[in-house]
Tab-separated table of C-alpha atoms in Angstrom:
chain	number	residue	atom	x	y	z
A	1	MET	CA	65.100	187.645	154.099
A	2	THR	CA	65.664	187.647	150.324
A	3	PRO	CA	67.524	190.425	148.458
A	4	GLU	CA	64.213	191.488	146.883
A	5	GLU	CA	62.607	191.848	150.300
A	6	LEU	CA	65.531	193.982	151.455
A	7	VAL	CA	65.011	196.305	148.479
A	8	TYR	CA	61.294	196.590	149.245
A	9	LEU	CA	62.131	197.354	152.873
A	10	THR	CA	64.669	200.022	151.874
A	11	ILE	CA	62.208	201.775	149.557
A	12	LEU	CA	59.471	201.693	152.204
A	13	ALA	CA	61.831	202.964	154.897
A	14	ALA	CA	62.966	205.840	152.651
A	15	SER	CA	59.407	206.750	151.611
A	16	ILE	CA	58.178	207.441	155.155
A	17	PRO	CA	60.482	210.345	156.151
A	18	VAL	CA	60.433	211.718	152.591
A	19	GLY	CA	56.642	211.917	152.798
A	20	PHE	CA	56.776	214.570	155.517
A	21	LEU	CA	58.844	216.799	153.219
A	22	PHE	CA	56.171	216.543	150.509
A	23	ARG	CA	53.680	218.177	152.864
A	24	TYR	CA	55.419	221.506	152.319
A	25	PHE	CA	55.562	221.403	148.498
A	26	SER	CA	53.274	223.335	146.189
A	27	PRO	CA	50.814	221.265	144.101
A	28	GLY	CA	53.038	221.512	141.020
A	29	GLY	CA	56.196	220.771	142.984
A	30	LYS	CA	54.541	217.838	144.723
A	31	GLN	CA	53.377	216.348	141.418
A	32	GLY	CA	56.736	216.698	139.700
A	33	ALA	CA	58.806	215.489	142.657
A	34	ALA	CA	56.534	212.455	143.235
A	35	LEU	CA	56.863	211.544	139.546
A	36	LEU	CA	60.658	211.908	139.508
A	37	LEU	CA	61.106	209.899	142.712
A	38	GLY	CA	58.767	207.175	141.448
A	39	LEU	CA	60.649	206.985	138.144
A	40	LEU	CA	63.925	206.783	140.058
A	41	PHE	CA	62.633	203.811	142.077
A	42	THR	CA	61.286	202.177	138.914
A	43	VAL	CA	64.352	202.578	136.718
A	44	ALA	CA	66.717	201.597	139.535
A	45	THR	CA	64.879	198.327	140.237
A	46	CYS	CA	63.398	197.455	136.834
A	47	GLN	CA	65.969	198.920	134.438
A	48	VAL	CA	64.968	198.067	130.847
A	49	HIS	CA	61.728	196.476	132.068
A	50	THR	CA	60.497	199.992	132.876
A	51	LEU	CA	59.391	200.037	129.235
A	52	HIS	CA	56.568	197.609	130.066
A	53	SER	CA	54.915	200.039	132.444
A	54	LEU	CA	55.532	202.958	130.088
A	55	VAL	CA	53.852	201.155	127.182
A	56	THR	CA	50.888	200.323	129.434
A	57	VAL	CA	50.448	203.954	130.466
A	58	ILE	CA	50.732	205.411	126.960
A	59	GLY	CA	48.459	202.716	125.538
A	60	THR	CA	45.820	203.532	128.158
A	61	TRP	CA	46.090	207.262	127.424
A	62	VAL	CA	45.388	206.589	123.745
A	63	ILE	CA	42.497	204.226	124.532
A	64	ILE	CA	40.619	206.472	126.953
A	65	LYS	CA	40.447	209.133	124.262
A	66	SER	CA	38.561	206.814	121.926
A	67	CYS	CA	37.090	203.712	123.572
A	68	TRP	CA	37.461	203.468	127.363
A	69	ARG	CA	35.872	199.995	127.422
A	70	LEU	CA	39.027	198.589	125.838
A	71	SER	CA	41.115	199.660	128.826
A	72	LEU	CA	40.448	196.481	130.824
A	73	ALA	CA	41.160	194.286	127.789
A	74	TRP	CA	44.304	196.284	126.968
A	75	THR	CA	45.821	196.207	130.442
A	76	PHE	CA	44.952	192.559	131.105
A	77	LEU	CA	46.170	191.383	127.701
A	78	TYR	CA	49.382	193.341	128.150
A	79	LEU	CA	49.714	191.711	131.571
A	80	LEU	CA	49.607	188.358	129.768
A	81	PHE	CA	52.308	189.476	127.314
A	82	PHE	CA	54.364	190.829	130.222
A	83	ARG	CA	54.277	187.439	131.951
A	84	LEU	CA	55.104	185.543	128.778
A	85	ALA	CA	57.881	187.931	127.712
A	86	ASP	CA	60.603	185.301	128.152
A	87	ARG	CA	58.743	182.963	125.779
A	88	CYS	CA	58.726	185.726	123.188
A	89	GLY	CA	62.503	186.004	123.272
A	90	LEU	CA	62.538	189.003	125.649
A	91	PRO	CA	64.286	189.193	129.024
A	92	SER	CA	62.188	187.900	131.903
A	93	PRO	CA	60.849	190.822	133.995
A	94	THR	CA	62.134	191.316	137.529
A	95	PRO	CA	59.891	190.831	140.603
A	96	PHE	CA	59.940	194.621	141.025
A	97	ALA	CA	58.635	195.127	137.488
A	98	ASN	CA	55.905	192.605	138.224
A	99	ALA	CA	54.829	194.447	141.384
A	100	ILE	CA	54.677	197.767	139.525
A	101	GLN	CA	52.771	196.215	136.637
A	102	LEU	CA	50.158	194.715	138.973
A	103	LEU	CA	49.352	198.031	140.638
A	104	LEU	CA	49.540	199.904	137.340
A	105	THR	CA	46.892	197.584	135.889
A	106	LEU	CA	44.508	198.535	138.705
A	107	LYS	CA	45.216	202.231	138.281
A	108	MET	CA	44.715	202.281	134.520
A	109	VAL	CA	41.382	200.431	134.620
A	110	SER	CA	40.138	202.697	137.408
A	111	LEU	CA	41.206	205.878	135.620
A	112	ALA	CA	39.596	204.797	132.333
A	113	ASN	CA	36.292	204.207	134.129
A	114	ASP	CA	36.514	207.570	135.891
A	115	VAL	CA	37.227	209.378	132.620
A	116	HIS	CA	34.212	207.668	131.056
A	117	SER	CA	32.059	208.775	134.012
A	118	PHE	CA	33.396	212.306	133.602
A	119	HIS	CA	32.261	212.439	129.975
A	120	VAL	CA	28.860	210.973	130.852
A	121	GLU	CA	28.344	213.603	133.545
A	122	LYS	CA	29.616	216.332	131.259
A	123	LYS	CA	26.986	215.423	128.699
A	124	LYS	CA	24.364	215.690	131.415
A	125	GLU	CA	25.701	219.197	132.174
A	126	VAL	CA	26.382	218.506	135.816
A	127	SER	CA	27.826	221.654	137.335
A	128	SER	CA	30.076	220.031	139.956
A	129	PHE	CA	31.976	216.761	139.761
A	130	GLY	CA	34.042	216.991	142.946
A	131	ALA	CA	31.162	215.846	145.161
A	132	SER	CA	30.451	212.709	143.169
A	133	PRO	CA	32.994	209.995	143.957
A	134	ALA	CA	30.815	207.486	142.136
A	135	ALA	CA	31.637	209.394	138.948
A	136	GLY	CA	35.311	209.576	139.729
A	137	GLY	CA	35.138	213.197	140.872
A	138	LEU	CA	37.112	214.478	137.855
A	139	SER	CA	36.817	218.155	136.981
A	140	ARG	CA	38.703	217.708	133.704
A	141	GLU	CA	40.161	214.990	131.535
A	142	PRO	CA	43.697	214.131	132.734
A	143	SER	CA	46.613	215.000	130.474
A	144	LEU	CA	49.422	212.603	129.622
A	145	TYR	CA	51.529	214.310	132.286
A	146	ASP	CA	48.769	213.737	134.838
A	147	LEU	CA	48.568	210.110	133.804
A	148	LEU	CA	52.330	209.613	134.122
A	149	SER	CA	52.539	211.338	137.493
A	150	TYR	CA	49.641	209.257	138.848
A	151	SER	CA	51.102	206.019	137.469
A	152	TYR	CA	54.633	206.593	138.746
A	153	CYS	CA	53.825	208.385	142.004
A	154	TYR	CA	56.450	207.067	144.394
A	155	ILE	CA	53.934	206.333	147.172
A	156	GLY	CA	53.166	202.622	147.204
A	157	ILE	CA	54.526	202.161	143.705
A	158	MET	CA	55.533	198.550	144.464
A	159	THR	CA	53.652	197.664	147.631
A	160	GLY	CA	50.349	199.469	147.242
A	161	PRO	CA	47.853	200.443	148.454
A	162	PHE	CA	45.787	201.107	145.349
A	163	PHE	CA	44.278	204.596	145.215
A	164	ARG	CA	42.176	206.334	142.584
A	165	PHE	CA	43.224	209.305	140.462
A	166	LYS	CA	40.805	211.491	142.450
A	167	THR	CA	42.649	210.614	145.654
A	168	PHE	CA	45.929	211.533	143.957
A	169	SER	CA	44.495	214.845	142.686
A	170	ASP	CA	43.150	215.737	146.127
A	171	TRP	CA	46.538	215.003	147.621
A	172	LEU	CA	48.212	217.457	145.236
A	173	GLN	CA	45.835	220.261	146.242
A	174	GLN	CA	45.464	219.749	149.988
A	175	PRO	CA	47.482	221.761	152.556
A	176	ALA	CA	48.971	218.595	154.005
A	177	ALA	CA	51.222	220.424	156.472
A	178	ALA	CA	48.118	221.288	158.543
A	179	LEU	CA	46.745	217.740	158.512
A	180	PRO	CA	47.520	214.983	161.053
A	181	GLY	CA	50.717	213.098	160.312
A	182	TRP	CA	53.159	212.035	162.998
A	183	GLU	CA	50.691	210.482	165.404
A	184	PRO	CA	48.742	208.282	162.928
A	185	CYS	CA	51.988	207.375	161.148
A	186	LEU	CA	53.676	206.179	164.340
A	187	GLN	CA	50.491	204.407	165.368
A	188	ARG	CA	50.516	202.447	162.115
A	189	LEU	CA	54.215	201.617	162.473
A	190	LYS	CA	53.956	200.327	166.054
A	191	PRO	CA	53.227	196.682	165.199
A	192	VAL	CA	55.683	196.510	162.269
A	193	PRO	CA	58.747	195.464	164.351
A	194	VAL	CA	56.673	192.700	165.990
A	195	PHE	CA	55.385	191.461	162.622
A	196	GLY	CA	58.893	191.594	161.186
A	197	ALA	CA	60.458	189.698	164.085
A	198	LEU	CA	57.765	187.013	164.015
A	199	PHE	CA	58.242	186.662	160.265
A	200	LEU	CA	62.001	186.139	160.582
A	201	VAL	CA	61.805	183.703	163.507
A	202	VAL	CA	58.996	181.481	162.242
A	203	ASN	CA	60.235	181.537	158.640
A	204	SER	CA	63.646	180.292	159.778
A	205	GLN	CA	62.027	177.336	161.570
A	206	PHE	CA	59.503	176.443	158.867
A	207	PRO	CA	61.112	177.065	155.461
A	208	LEU	CA	58.770	176.643	152.513
A	209	ASP	CA	61.244	174.613	150.434
A	210	TYR	CA	61.074	171.775	152.955
A	211	VAL	CA	57.489	171.076	151.816
A	212	ARG	CA	58.798	170.071	148.384
A	213	THR	CA	61.156	167.390	149.724
A	214	ASP	CA	60.511	163.652	150.081
A	215	ALA	CA	61.535	163.884	153.738
A	216	PHE	CA	58.548	166.114	154.408
A	217	LEU	CA	56.124	163.483	153.113
A	218	ASP	CA	57.652	160.946	155.508
A	219	ARG	CA	56.673	163.050	158.535
A	220	THR	CA	53.484	162.400	160.503
A	221	PHE	CA	50.126	163.715	159.357
A	222	PHE	CA	49.928	166.147	162.271
A	223	PHE	CA	53.350	167.588	161.443
A	224	ARG	CA	52.371	168.050	157.794
A	225	TYR	CA	49.049	169.573	158.806
A	226	PHE	CA	50.602	171.972	161.307
A	227	TYR	CA	53.188	173.055	158.732
A	228	MET	CA	50.563	174.861	156.654
A	229	VAL	CA	49.511	176.794	159.785
A	230	ALA	CA	53.104	178.006	160.201
A	231	VAL	CA	53.465	178.823	156.488
A	232	PHE	CA	50.310	180.926	156.472
A	233	PHE	CA	51.451	182.656	159.672
A	234	VAL	CA	54.723	183.623	157.954
A	235	PHE	CA	52.752	184.740	154.907
A	236	ARG	CA	50.523	186.980	157.029
A	237	MET	CA	53.360	188.508	159.043
A	238	ARG	CA	55.215	189.376	155.842
A	239	PHE	CA	52.272	191.215	154.348
A	240	TYR	CA	51.146	192.769	157.628
A	241	ALA	CA	54.578	194.367	158.012
A	242	ALA	CA	54.774	195.475	154.369
A	243	TRP	CA	51.256	196.898	154.162
A	244	CYS	CA	51.412	198.684	157.521
A	245	GLY	CA	54.673	200.253	156.358
A	246	ALA	CA	53.093	201.207	153.017
A	247	GLU	CA	50.155	202.821	154.808
A	248	ALA	CA	52.605	204.753	156.985
A	249	ALA	CA	54.274	206.091	153.813
A	250	CYS	CA	50.879	207.344	152.604
A	251	ILE	CA	50.107	208.896	155.992
A	252	SER	CA	53.453	210.709	156.219
A	253	ALA	CA	52.798	212.393	152.864
A	254	GLY	CA	49.119	213.074	153.680
A	255	LEU	CA	47.793	210.899	150.841
A	256	GLY	CA	44.226	209.700	151.444
A	257	CYS	CA	43.562	212.061	154.352
A	258	TYR	CA	39.879	213.072	154.368
A	259	PRO	CA	37.402	214.357	156.949
A	260	GLU	CA	35.666	211.585	158.847
A	261	LYS	CA	32.343	212.949	157.621
A	262	ALA	CA	33.361	211.933	154.073
A	263	VAL	CA	32.906	208.256	155.117
A	264	SER	CA	35.861	207.114	153.025
A	265	LYS	CA	36.162	203.564	151.718
A	266	PRO	CA	39.525	201.779	151.364
A	267	GLY	CA	40.591	202.256	147.751
A	268	GLY	CA	37.507	204.211	146.740
A	269	GLY	CA	37.841	207.332	148.822
A	270	PRO	CA	34.950	209.528	150.051
A	271	SER	CA	31.482	208.047	149.641
A	272	VAL	CA	29.492	211.185	150.539
A	273	ASN	CA	29.741	214.865	149.666
A	274	TYR	CA	32.488	216.661	151.510
A	275	SER	CA	34.641	219.777	151.479
A	276	LEU	CA	38.320	218.984	151.298
A	277	VAL	CA	39.438	222.324	152.703
A	278	SER	CA	37.079	224.714	154.478
A	279	SER	CA	39.435	226.917	156.475
A	280	PRO	CA	43.105	227.891	156.694
A	281	ASP	CA	43.414	225.476	159.589
A	282	PRO	CA	41.459	222.370	158.577
A	283	ALA	CA	42.556	220.412	161.615
A	284	ALA	CA	40.686	222.875	163.835
A	285	ASP	CA	37.376	222.201	162.100
A	286	HIS	CA	37.392	218.515	161.258
A	287	LYS	CA	38.521	215.137	162.423
A	288	TYR	CA	40.441	213.308	159.727
A	289	ASP	CA	41.153	209.685	158.915
A	290	PHE	CA	43.202	207.672	156.426
A	291	ARG	CA	40.581	205.034	155.645
A	292	THR	CA	41.068	205.625	151.900
A	293	ILE	CA	44.529	204.065	151.948
A	294	GLN	CA	43.896	201.376	154.576
A	295	ASN	CA	44.939	198.093	153.002
A	296	ILE	CA	44.859	195.680	155.916
A	297	ASP	CA	42.862	195.171	159.096
A	298	CYS	CA	45.151	192.749	160.913
A	299	TYR	CA	42.841	191.982	163.827
A	300	ASN	CA	39.726	191.272	161.775
A	301	THR	CA	41.705	189.290	159.198
A	302	ASP	CA	42.705	186.889	161.960
A	303	PHE	CA	39.581	186.903	164.100
A	304	CYS	CA	36.577	187.404	161.838
A	305	VAL	CA	34.433	184.258	161.660
A	306	LYS	CA	33.663	183.713	157.989
A	307	VAL	CA	35.771	183.017	154.908
A	308	ARG	CA	33.883	185.703	152.991
A	309	HIS	CA	34.526	188.272	155.720
A	310	GLY	CA	38.228	187.438	155.883
A	311	MET	CA	38.576	188.619	152.301
A	312	ARG	CA	37.123	192.031	153.168
A	313	TYR	CA	39.936	192.797	155.586
A	314	TRP	CA	42.807	191.525	153.430
A	315	ASN	CA	44.261	193.734	150.674
A	316	MET	CA	41.246	195.993	151.204
A	317	THR	CA	41.923	198.523	148.446
A	318	VAL	CA	42.217	195.737	145.847
A	319	GLN	CA	39.007	194.191	147.183
A	320	TRP	CA	37.280	197.535	146.518
A	321	TRP	CA	38.686	197.540	142.969
A	322	LEU	CA	37.485	193.986	142.336
A	323	HIS	CA	34.016	194.803	143.610
A	324	HIS	CA	33.582	197.983	141.541
A	325	TYR	CA	35.294	197.057	138.283
A	326	VAL	CA	35.030	193.255	138.074
A	327	TYR	CA	32.096	192.106	140.179
A	328	ALA	CA	29.872	194.982	139.007
A	329	ASN	CA	30.570	194.131	135.338
A	330	ALA	CA	30.417	190.339	135.647
A	331	PRO	CA	28.510	188.501	132.867
A	332	PHE	CA	26.364	186.700	135.477
A	333	ARG	CA	23.530	187.736	137.774
A	334	SER	CA	24.004	185.047	140.412
A	335	TYR	CA	25.977	186.299	143.433
A	336	THR	CA	27.883	183.015	143.670
A	337	LEU	CA	28.929	183.127	140.021
A	338	ARG	CA	29.653	186.869	140.017
A	339	TRP	CA	31.730	187.048	143.173
A	340	ALA	CA	32.933	183.594	144.129
A	341	GLY	CA	33.399	182.404	140.546
A	342	TRP	CA	34.054	185.255	138.112
A	343	THR	CA	35.706	187.668	140.535
A	344	MET	CA	37.978	185.013	142.033
A	345	LEU	CA	39.004	183.887	138.549
A	346	ILE	CA	39.958	187.450	137.569
A	347	SER	CA	41.770	187.898	140.884
A	348	ALA	CA	43.783	184.736	140.256
A	349	TYR	CA	44.694	185.948	136.753
A	350	TRP	CA	45.738	189.342	138.111
A	351	HIS	CA	48.078	187.667	140.591
A	352	GLY	CA	49.746	185.523	137.918
A	353	LEU	CA	49.596	182.491	135.643
A	354	HIS	CA	50.750	179.912	138.179
A	355	ALA	CA	48.267	177.079	138.674
A	356	GLY	CA	48.509	177.413	142.453
A	357	TYR	CA	46.722	180.766	142.313
A	358	TYR	CA	43.758	179.262	140.480
A	359	LEU	CA	43.583	176.172	142.684
A	360	SER	CA	43.535	178.400	145.768
A	361	PHE	CA	41.185	181.146	144.598
A	362	LEU	CA	38.710	178.704	143.090
A	363	THR	CA	38.561	176.805	146.385
A	364	ILE	CA	37.019	179.905	147.958
A	365	PRO	CA	33.591	179.418	146.279
A	366	LEU	CA	33.437	175.889	147.717
A	367	CYS	CA	34.232	177.167	151.219
A	368	MET	CA	31.684	179.957	150.926
A	369	ALA	CA	28.996	177.523	149.797
A	370	ALA	CA	29.829	175.234	152.724
A	371	GLU	CA	29.584	177.963	155.351
A	372	SER	CA	26.320	179.253	153.853
A	373	ALA	CA	24.834	175.744	153.928
A	374	MET	CA	25.790	175.182	157.570
A	375	GLU	CA	24.644	178.613	158.697
A	376	ALA	CA	21.218	178.102	157.145
A	377	SER	CA	20.724	174.519	158.287
A	378	VAL	CA	22.496	174.457	161.685
A	379	ARG	CA	23.344	177.874	163.145
A	380	ALA	CA	19.907	179.338	162.471
A	381	LYS	CA	18.339	176.633	164.682
A	382	LEU	CA	20.660	177.173	167.675
A	383	GLY	CA	20.244	179.363	170.703
A	384	PRO	CA	22.692	182.119	171.708
A	385	ARG	CA	25.117	179.744	173.459
A	386	GLY	CA	24.948	177.212	170.648
A	387	GLN	CA	25.585	179.944	168.082
A	388	ALA	CA	28.637	181.110	170.060
A	389	VAL	CA	30.067	177.564	169.981
A	390	PHE	CA	29.200	177.297	166.277
A	391	ASP	CA	31.049	180.563	165.580
A	392	TRP	CA	34.192	179.374	167.382
A	393	VAL	CA	34.208	176.167	165.353
A	394	HIS	CA	33.476	178.185	162.208
A	395	TRP	CA	36.405	180.521	162.967
A	396	PHE	CA	38.769	177.577	163.503
A	397	LEU	CA	37.760	176.007	160.196
A	398	LYS	CA	38.016	179.386	158.456
A	399	MET	CA	41.619	179.746	159.545
A	400	ARG	CA	42.424	176.193	158.483
A	401	ALA	CA	40.813	176.881	155.103
A	402	TYR	CA	43.059	179.911	154.614
A	403	ASP	CA	46.106	177.885	155.765
A	404	TYR	CA	45.186	175.258	153.184
A	405	MET	CA	44.625	177.720	150.332
A	406	CYS	CA	47.796	179.626	151.177
A	407	MET	CA	49.836	176.557	150.238
A	408	GLY	CA	48.702	176.862	146.635
A	409	PHE	CA	49.496	180.566	146.730
A	410	VAL	CA	53.098	180.042	147.843
A	411	LEU	CA	53.944	176.705	146.209
A	412	LEU	CA	52.637	178.001	142.847
A	413	LYS	CA	53.057	174.799	140.813
A	414	ALA	CA	50.028	172.557	140.378
A	415	SER	CA	52.067	169.432	141.169
A	416	ASP	CA	53.527	170.890	144.388
A	417	THR	CA	50.140	172.183	145.536
A	418	ILE	CA	48.284	168.941	144.838
A	419	ASP	CA	51.073	166.881	146.424
A	420	TYR	CA	50.784	168.904	149.619
A	421	TRP	CA	46.984	168.836	149.667
A	422	ALA	CA	47.122	165.068	149.084
A	423	SER	CA	49.515	164.715	152.048
A	424	VAL	CA	46.787	166.163	154.300
A	425	TYR	CA	44.102	164.147	152.470
A	426	PHE	CA	42.437	167.151	150.831
A	427	ASN	CA	40.822	167.720	154.211
A	428	ILE	CA	39.417	171.202	153.546
A	429	HIS	CA	37.848	170.123	150.261
A	430	ALA	CA	36.411	167.051	152.014
A	431	ILE	CA	35.037	169.052	154.949
A	432	ALA	CA	33.497	171.636	152.605
A	433	VAL	CA	31.766	168.965	150.504
A	434	CYS	CA	30.490	167.220	153.642
A	435	CYS	CA	29.094	170.502	154.969
A	436	ILE	CA	27.292	171.195	151.698
A	437	VAL	CA	25.817	167.680	151.577
A	438	ALA	CA	24.827	167.788	155.257
A	439	GLY	CA	23.274	171.219	154.828
A	440	ALA	CA	21.248	170.044	151.842
A	441	ALA	CA	20.121	166.909	153.710
A	442	LEU	CA	19.047	168.909	156.768
A	443	LYS	CA	17.199	171.370	154.584
A	444	ALA	CA	15.442	168.535	152.749
A	445	GLY	CA	14.572	166.901	156.084
A	446	LYS	CA	13.159	170.147	157.348
A	447	GLY	CA	11.071	170.464	154.192
A	448	LYS	CA	9.701	166.927	154.619
A	449	GLY	CA	8.967	167.569	158.292
A	450	LYS	CA	7.131	170.745	157.434
A	451	ALA	CA	5.131	168.906	154.766
A	452	ARG	CA	4.208	166.184	157.293
A	453	ASP	CA	3.114	168.808	159.817
A	454	GLU	CA	0.925	170.510	157.239
A	455	ALA	CA	-0.605	167.157	156.182
A	456	GLY	CA	-1.311	166.284	159.817
A	457	LYS	CA	-2.902	169.648	160.363
A	458	ARG	CA	-5.173	169.156	157.370
A	459	GLU	CA	-6.109	165.644	158.571
A	460	GLY	CA	-6.936	167.025	162.002
A	461	GLU	CA	-9.147	169.663	160.474
A	462	LYS	CA	-11.023	166.949	158.526
A	463	ILE	CA	-11.638	164.962	161.729
A	464	GLU	CA	-12.928	168.028	163.535
A	465	ASN	CA	-15.276	168.805	160.646
A	466	THR	CA	-16.732	165.280	160.704
């Protein structure tokens, strides 16, 4: 475990018990204490690099008062400057500053869009904004203090999950002491020791640096191929542990707790009208959930069948953000270009400038096209048993595709990524291309067969008529 990972673990471990104390604070006390604690974490880990996040926040506050549409350009361009700071003669930001900057970028874009929606609804003279999550649910334009307290709220400040300003505002006002806490928090923490132990054991046996050595390339194909399975397993265990712990920190404080009838979406919050508090004892009237801050579905990430579905269960709050603020505003109408192309490109940029991110994320469209081609040309023609076998094979290939793409995500450099992919003969790219070609050939064959059947039918009709 690296020193950075130990710091993340310490902050997460401290955030969980502290969260239960926040349940007893007044709204003003909760807001101020969350801001101070978040600033303490930020300054302690980022030091002078805290200025990057502060400039981003103040810049966004100025922009949303004049032209909200510039918020995405501002935050993403500043993200570029942030990553190139060392080339501009500035100190290179710490990993902690990078983590804060990533989540802050999501928050600022989301808030700018919600403020714009607030002004649009205000012009339409809508009487109530709280029941309209699509409009951000803002009852007033946030002040600079509101913006700072939302940006530096200690909960998930480095690990996520992403949550909207409306979720933060609701948290300040809700009587969290009466809402469920201990049971869902402990439930979310149960698998963390297992994930952590598996991470430590497997990581010690399959270190990533070994992939970059000449000795690795001298090993057998099956060893090299299996190594990516182990690397992706370590990758998953690391994030499963971190995100489950981050969700537990949200749960302990009561952040993202809504009635089940609100049908909350990870990241987005309630999707239908709801009443946050309807009685002095809300727990007596409603069942509550923490879907709003759910960032990972470990079981479905591992066992869903399709590549496209695997993305839905991984980093779920960020997936919601990508869908609502990137996919919805893409300059293309085609689903493939909007989601698999444009959205994956923006996601790669958000993660960083390393070529490995782009090589991995832009492999996803190829995999999605391959599975669509095979589903349409093969699975659709099979019976129930055949479809079950197809799904098992599909699941196996889906996991291997994620193993393969993970190598670009962790190796980062283009040369290291391509060297590894070459050592396993670019097998996922080759399989995907073969599936697309086979699917197109089967579809064309089906079209020709259908044309022959129709021609034969017409010929038969002519014979009958004569």
